[in-house]
Short mmCIF file of C-alpha atoms and ligand atoms in Angstrom, two decimals:
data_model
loop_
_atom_site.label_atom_id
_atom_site.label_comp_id
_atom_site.label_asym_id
_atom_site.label_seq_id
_atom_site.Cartn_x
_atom_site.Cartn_y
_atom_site.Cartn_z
CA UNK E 1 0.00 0.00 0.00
CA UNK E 2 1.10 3.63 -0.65
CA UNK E 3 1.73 5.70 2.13
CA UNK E 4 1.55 8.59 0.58
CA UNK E 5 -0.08 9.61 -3.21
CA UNK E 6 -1.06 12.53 -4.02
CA UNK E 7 -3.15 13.52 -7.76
CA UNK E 8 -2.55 17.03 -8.68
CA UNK E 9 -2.38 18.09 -5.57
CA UNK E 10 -1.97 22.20 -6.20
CA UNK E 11 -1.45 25.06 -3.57
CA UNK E 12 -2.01 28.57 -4.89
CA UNK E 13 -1.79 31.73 -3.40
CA UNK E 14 -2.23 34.80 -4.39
CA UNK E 15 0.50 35.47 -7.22
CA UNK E 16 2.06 32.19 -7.00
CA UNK E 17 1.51 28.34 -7.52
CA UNK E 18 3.52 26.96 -4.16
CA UNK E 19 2.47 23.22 -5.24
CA UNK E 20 1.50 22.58 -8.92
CA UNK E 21 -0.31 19.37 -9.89
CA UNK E 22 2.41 17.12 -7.22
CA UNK E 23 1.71 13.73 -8.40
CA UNK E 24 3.74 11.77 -6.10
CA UNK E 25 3.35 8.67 -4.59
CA UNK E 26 5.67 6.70 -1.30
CA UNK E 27 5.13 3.06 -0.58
CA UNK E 28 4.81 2.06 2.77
CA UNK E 29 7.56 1.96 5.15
CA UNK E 30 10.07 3.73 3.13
CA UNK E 31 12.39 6.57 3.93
CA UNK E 32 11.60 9.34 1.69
CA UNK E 33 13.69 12.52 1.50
CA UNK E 34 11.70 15.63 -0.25
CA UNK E 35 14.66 17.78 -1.67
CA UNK E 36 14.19 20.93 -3.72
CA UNK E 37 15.83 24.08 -3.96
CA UNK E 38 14.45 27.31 -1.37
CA UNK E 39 10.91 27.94 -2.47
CA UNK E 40 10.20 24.46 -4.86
CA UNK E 41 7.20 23.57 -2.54
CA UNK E 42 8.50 21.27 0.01
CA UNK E 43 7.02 22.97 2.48
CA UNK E 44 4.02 23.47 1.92
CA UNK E 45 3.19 20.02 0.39
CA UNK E 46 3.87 18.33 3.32
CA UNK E 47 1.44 21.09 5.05
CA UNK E 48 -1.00 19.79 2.92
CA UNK E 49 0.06 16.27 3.90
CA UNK E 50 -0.53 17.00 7.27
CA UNK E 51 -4.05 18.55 7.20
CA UNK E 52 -2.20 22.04 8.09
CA UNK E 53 -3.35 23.51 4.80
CA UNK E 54 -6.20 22.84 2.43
CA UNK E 55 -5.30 22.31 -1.00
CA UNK E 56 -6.85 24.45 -3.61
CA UNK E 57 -7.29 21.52 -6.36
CA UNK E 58 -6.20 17.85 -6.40
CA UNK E 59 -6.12 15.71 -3.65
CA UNK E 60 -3.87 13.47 -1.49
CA UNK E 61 -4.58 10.15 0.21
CA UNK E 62 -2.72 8.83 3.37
CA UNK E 63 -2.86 5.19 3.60
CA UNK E 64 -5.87 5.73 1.56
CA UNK E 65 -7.52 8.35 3.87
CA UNK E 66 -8.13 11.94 1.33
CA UNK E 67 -6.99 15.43 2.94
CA UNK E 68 -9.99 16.83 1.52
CA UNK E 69 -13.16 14.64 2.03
CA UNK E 70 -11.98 12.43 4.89
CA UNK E 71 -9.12 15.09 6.97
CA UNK E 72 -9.72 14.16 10.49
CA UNK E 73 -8.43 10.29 9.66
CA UNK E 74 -5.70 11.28 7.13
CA UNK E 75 -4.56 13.81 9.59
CA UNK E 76 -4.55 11.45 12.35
CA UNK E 77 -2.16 9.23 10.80
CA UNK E 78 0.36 11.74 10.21
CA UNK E 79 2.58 13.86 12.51
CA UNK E 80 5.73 16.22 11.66
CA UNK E 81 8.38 17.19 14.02
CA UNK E 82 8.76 20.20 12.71
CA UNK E 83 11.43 23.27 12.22
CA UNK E 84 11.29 25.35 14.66
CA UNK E 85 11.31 23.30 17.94
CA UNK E 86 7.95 22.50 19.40
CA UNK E 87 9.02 22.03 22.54
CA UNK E 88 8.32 23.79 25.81
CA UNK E 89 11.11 25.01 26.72
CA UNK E 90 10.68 25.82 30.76
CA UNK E 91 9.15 22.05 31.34
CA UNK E 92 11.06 19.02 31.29
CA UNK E 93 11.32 16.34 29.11
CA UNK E 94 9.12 14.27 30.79
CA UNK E 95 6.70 16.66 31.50
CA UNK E 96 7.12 17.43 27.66
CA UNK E 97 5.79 14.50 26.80
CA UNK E 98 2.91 13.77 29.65
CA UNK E 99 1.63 17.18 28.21
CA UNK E 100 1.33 16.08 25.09
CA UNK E 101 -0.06 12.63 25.88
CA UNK E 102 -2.57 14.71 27.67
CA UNK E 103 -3.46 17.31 24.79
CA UNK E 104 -4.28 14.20 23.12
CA UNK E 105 -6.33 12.22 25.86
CA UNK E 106 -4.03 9.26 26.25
CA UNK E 107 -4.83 7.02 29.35
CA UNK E 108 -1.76 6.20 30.62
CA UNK E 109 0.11 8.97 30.07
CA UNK E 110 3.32 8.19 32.34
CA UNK E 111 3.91 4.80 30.68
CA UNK E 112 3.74 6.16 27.08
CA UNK E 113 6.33 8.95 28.22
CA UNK E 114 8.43 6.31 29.19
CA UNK E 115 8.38 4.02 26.55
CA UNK E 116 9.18 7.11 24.09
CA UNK E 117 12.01 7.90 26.55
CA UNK E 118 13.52 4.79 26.49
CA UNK E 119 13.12 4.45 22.83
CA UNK E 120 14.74 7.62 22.16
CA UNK E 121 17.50 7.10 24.88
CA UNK E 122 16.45 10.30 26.12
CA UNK E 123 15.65 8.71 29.82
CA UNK E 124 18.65 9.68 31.49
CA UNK E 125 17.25 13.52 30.44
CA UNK E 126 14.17 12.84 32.35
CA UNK E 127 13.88 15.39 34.83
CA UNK E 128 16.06 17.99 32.52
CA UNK E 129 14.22 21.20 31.63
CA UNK E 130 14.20 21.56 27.55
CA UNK E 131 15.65 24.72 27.74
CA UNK E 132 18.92 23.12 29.29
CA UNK E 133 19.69 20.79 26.44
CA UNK E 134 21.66 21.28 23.23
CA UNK E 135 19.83 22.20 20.09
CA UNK E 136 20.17 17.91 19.38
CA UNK E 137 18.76 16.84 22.47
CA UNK E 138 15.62 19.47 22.04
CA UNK E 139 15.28 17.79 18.45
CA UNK E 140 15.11 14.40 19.92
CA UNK E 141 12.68 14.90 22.10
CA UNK E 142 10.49 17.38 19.85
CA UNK E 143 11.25 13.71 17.10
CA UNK E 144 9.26 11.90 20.62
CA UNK E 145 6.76 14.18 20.67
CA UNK E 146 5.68 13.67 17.59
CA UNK E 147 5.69 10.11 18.29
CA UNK E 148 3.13 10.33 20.98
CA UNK E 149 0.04 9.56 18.83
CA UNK E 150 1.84 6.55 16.71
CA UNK E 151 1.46 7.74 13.37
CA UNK E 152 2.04 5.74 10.13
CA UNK E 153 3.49 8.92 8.45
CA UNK E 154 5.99 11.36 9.95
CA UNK E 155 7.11 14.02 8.22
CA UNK E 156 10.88 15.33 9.58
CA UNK E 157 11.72 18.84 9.12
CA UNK E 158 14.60 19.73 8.20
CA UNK E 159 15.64 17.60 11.47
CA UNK E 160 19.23 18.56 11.61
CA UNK E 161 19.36 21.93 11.07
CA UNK E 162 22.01 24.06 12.53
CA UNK E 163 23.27 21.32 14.84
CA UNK E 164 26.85 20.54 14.18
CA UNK E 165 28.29 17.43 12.62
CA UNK E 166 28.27 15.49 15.73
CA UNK E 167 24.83 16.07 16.65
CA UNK E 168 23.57 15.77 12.71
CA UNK E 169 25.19 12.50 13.35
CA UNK E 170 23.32 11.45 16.89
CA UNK E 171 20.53 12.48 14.70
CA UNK E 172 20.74 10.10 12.12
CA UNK E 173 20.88 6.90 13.85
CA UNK E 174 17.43 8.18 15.74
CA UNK E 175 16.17 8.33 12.17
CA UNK E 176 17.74 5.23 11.60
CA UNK E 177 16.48 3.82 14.33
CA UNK E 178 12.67 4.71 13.10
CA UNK E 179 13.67 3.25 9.86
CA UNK E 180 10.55 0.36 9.48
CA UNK E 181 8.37 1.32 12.00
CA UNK E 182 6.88 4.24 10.14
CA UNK E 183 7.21 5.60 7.21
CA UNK E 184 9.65 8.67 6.99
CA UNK E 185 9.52 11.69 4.69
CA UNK E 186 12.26 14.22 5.12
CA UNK E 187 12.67 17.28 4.07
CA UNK E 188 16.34 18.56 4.21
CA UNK E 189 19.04 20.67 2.45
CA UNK E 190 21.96 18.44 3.59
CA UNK E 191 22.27 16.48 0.59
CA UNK E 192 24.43 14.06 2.55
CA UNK E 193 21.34 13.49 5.24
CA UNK E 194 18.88 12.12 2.32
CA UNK E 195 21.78 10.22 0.67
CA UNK E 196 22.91 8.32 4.00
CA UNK E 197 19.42 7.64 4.89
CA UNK E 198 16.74 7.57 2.44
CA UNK E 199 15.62 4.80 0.15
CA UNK E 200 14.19 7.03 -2.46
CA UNK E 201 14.90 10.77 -3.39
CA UNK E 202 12.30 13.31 -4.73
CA UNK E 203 13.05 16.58 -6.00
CA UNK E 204 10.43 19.16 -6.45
CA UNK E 205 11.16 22.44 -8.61
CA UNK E 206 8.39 25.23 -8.68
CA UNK E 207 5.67 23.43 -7.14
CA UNK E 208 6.34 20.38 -9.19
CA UNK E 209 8.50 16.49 -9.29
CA UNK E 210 11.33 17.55 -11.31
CA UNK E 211 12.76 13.66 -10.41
CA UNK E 212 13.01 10.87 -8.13
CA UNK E 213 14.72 7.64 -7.73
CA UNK E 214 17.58 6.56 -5.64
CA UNK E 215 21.10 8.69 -5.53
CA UNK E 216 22.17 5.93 -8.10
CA UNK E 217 19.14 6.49 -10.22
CA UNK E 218 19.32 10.22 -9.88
CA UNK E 219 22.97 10.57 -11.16
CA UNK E 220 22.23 8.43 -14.05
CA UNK E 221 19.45 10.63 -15.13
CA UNK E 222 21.18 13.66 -14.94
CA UNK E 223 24.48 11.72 -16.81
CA UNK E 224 26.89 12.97 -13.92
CA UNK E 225 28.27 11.20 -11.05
CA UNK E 226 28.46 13.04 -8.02
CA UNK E 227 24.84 13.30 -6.48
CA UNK E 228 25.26 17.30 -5.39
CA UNK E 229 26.20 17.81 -9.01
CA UNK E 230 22.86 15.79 -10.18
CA UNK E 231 20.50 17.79 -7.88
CA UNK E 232 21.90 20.90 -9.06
CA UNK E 233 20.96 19.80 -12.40
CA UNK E 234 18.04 18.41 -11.33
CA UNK E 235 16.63 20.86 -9.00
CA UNK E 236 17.34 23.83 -11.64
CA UNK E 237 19.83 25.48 -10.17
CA UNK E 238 21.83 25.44 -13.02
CA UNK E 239 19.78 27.62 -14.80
CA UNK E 240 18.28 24.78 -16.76
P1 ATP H 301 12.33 26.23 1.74
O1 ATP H 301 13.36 25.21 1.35
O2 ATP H 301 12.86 27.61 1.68
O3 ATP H 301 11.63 25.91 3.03
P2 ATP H 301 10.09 25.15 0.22
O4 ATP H 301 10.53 24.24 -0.87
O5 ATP H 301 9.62 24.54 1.46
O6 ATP H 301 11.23 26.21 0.55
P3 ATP H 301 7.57 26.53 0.20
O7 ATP H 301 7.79 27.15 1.54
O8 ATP H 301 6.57 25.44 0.09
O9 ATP H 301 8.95 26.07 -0.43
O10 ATP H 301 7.15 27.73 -0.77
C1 ATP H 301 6.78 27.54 -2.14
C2 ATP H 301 6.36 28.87 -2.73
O11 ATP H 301 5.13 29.27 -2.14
C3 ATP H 301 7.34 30.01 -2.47
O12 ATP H 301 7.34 30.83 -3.62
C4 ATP H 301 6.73 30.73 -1.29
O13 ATP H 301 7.09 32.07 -1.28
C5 ATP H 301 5.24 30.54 -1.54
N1 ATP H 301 4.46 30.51 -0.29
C6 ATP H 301 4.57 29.60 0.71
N2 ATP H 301 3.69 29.86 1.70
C7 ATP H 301 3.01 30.99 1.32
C8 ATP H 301 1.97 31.78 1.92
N3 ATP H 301 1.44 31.45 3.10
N4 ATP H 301 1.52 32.84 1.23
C9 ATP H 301 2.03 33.17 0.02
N5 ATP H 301 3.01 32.47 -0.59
C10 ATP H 301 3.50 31.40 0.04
#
């Protein structure tokens, strides 16, 4: 089954086409990354993928659930740990997490807060407040938040960025670790993030898939053999 699969899905606003016809589908279970140059529509596709946004035309289904006519279940199989850190930042990580097991009515709370904990080796953190921890400790536990709910889709952020290399790398083996369970779309700019870790590579350019396919796949296409140099050809950037 396809996680994700969109048919034309198209965002407009006012003056410009963000998303334009996105026909793009990810099996089950796969790591996707979502790559595209600074304004190609990354963003707000997977807005639309997470019931954030309405499209204007087209549609997309999650697992089969649409965004339009059936949002409440397609949304509830999603979750994104988004950009800018969700977390708040004078509680602690535990209490980070029982919130957010509460905002969503789950009975047992505590347990749930520990099993995340554990799974994201974040329970020697505990009793930490989130504004104490480095800017890859704050990621990992906004990654557990969005956990919480168990989604079938999650949708990283640009998960790594700022953090330095050591961090980026701490970072990837949670991703790793996720690798399976749940099916991962990432958006990034660190070509070398989507090339360690995803299965499959799209690239969008204005609104649309310029290209997907594996890094392999990807160079071949674009008849070079470094993958930075194929996304640059791919992606438009140069000037193509
Ligand atoms: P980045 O890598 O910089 O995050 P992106 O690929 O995520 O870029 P989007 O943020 O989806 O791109 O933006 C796609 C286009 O839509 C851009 O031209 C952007 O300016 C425009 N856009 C996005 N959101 C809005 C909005 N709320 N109102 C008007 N235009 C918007």
């Amino acid at each position: 089954m396809n996680a994700i699969e969109t048919r034309a899905l198209t965002k407009r606003y006012k003056n410009v086409t963000a998303v334009d016809a996105l026909d793009l589908t990810v099996r089950e279970g796969c790591f996707f990354a979502l790559l595209g140059v600074n304004g190609a529509g990354k963003t707000t596709t997977v807005r639309m993928l997470t019931g954030l946004t309405a499209p204007s035309a087209g549609d997309a289904l999650i697992l089969g659930r649409s965004v339009v006519h059936d949002a409440l279940a397609a949304k509830a199989l999603t979750a994104v740990s988004p950009q800018e850190t969700a977390v708040a930042a004078r509680l602690t990580v535990r209490e980070n997490l029982e919130l957010m097991c509460g905002l969503y009515g789950l009975p047992d709370r505590r347990r749930r807060a520990e099993e995340l904990m554990a799974e994201l080796s974040l329970t020697d953190r505990a009793g930490q407040t989130a504004s104490t921890l480095s800017g890859g400790w704050q990621r990992r536990l906004s990654i557990a938040m969005a956990l919480i709910t168990r989604p079938r889709v999650l949708f990283l952020d640009e998960p790594t960025l700022g953090l330095d290399v050591l961090a980026r790398r701490e970072l990837w083996r949670v991703m790793e670790g996720l690798r399976g369970q749940v099916t991962l779309v990432l958006t990034t700019h660190y070509l070398e993030e989507a090339q360690t870790l995803a299965d499959e590579i799209g690239i969008m350019a204005g609104g649309r898939l310029a290209a997907r396919g594996t890094v392999d796949e990807l160079c071949k296409l674009a008849g070079v053999a470094a993958f930075e140099d194929a996304f640059v050809k791919l992606a438009g950037g140069d000037g193509t």
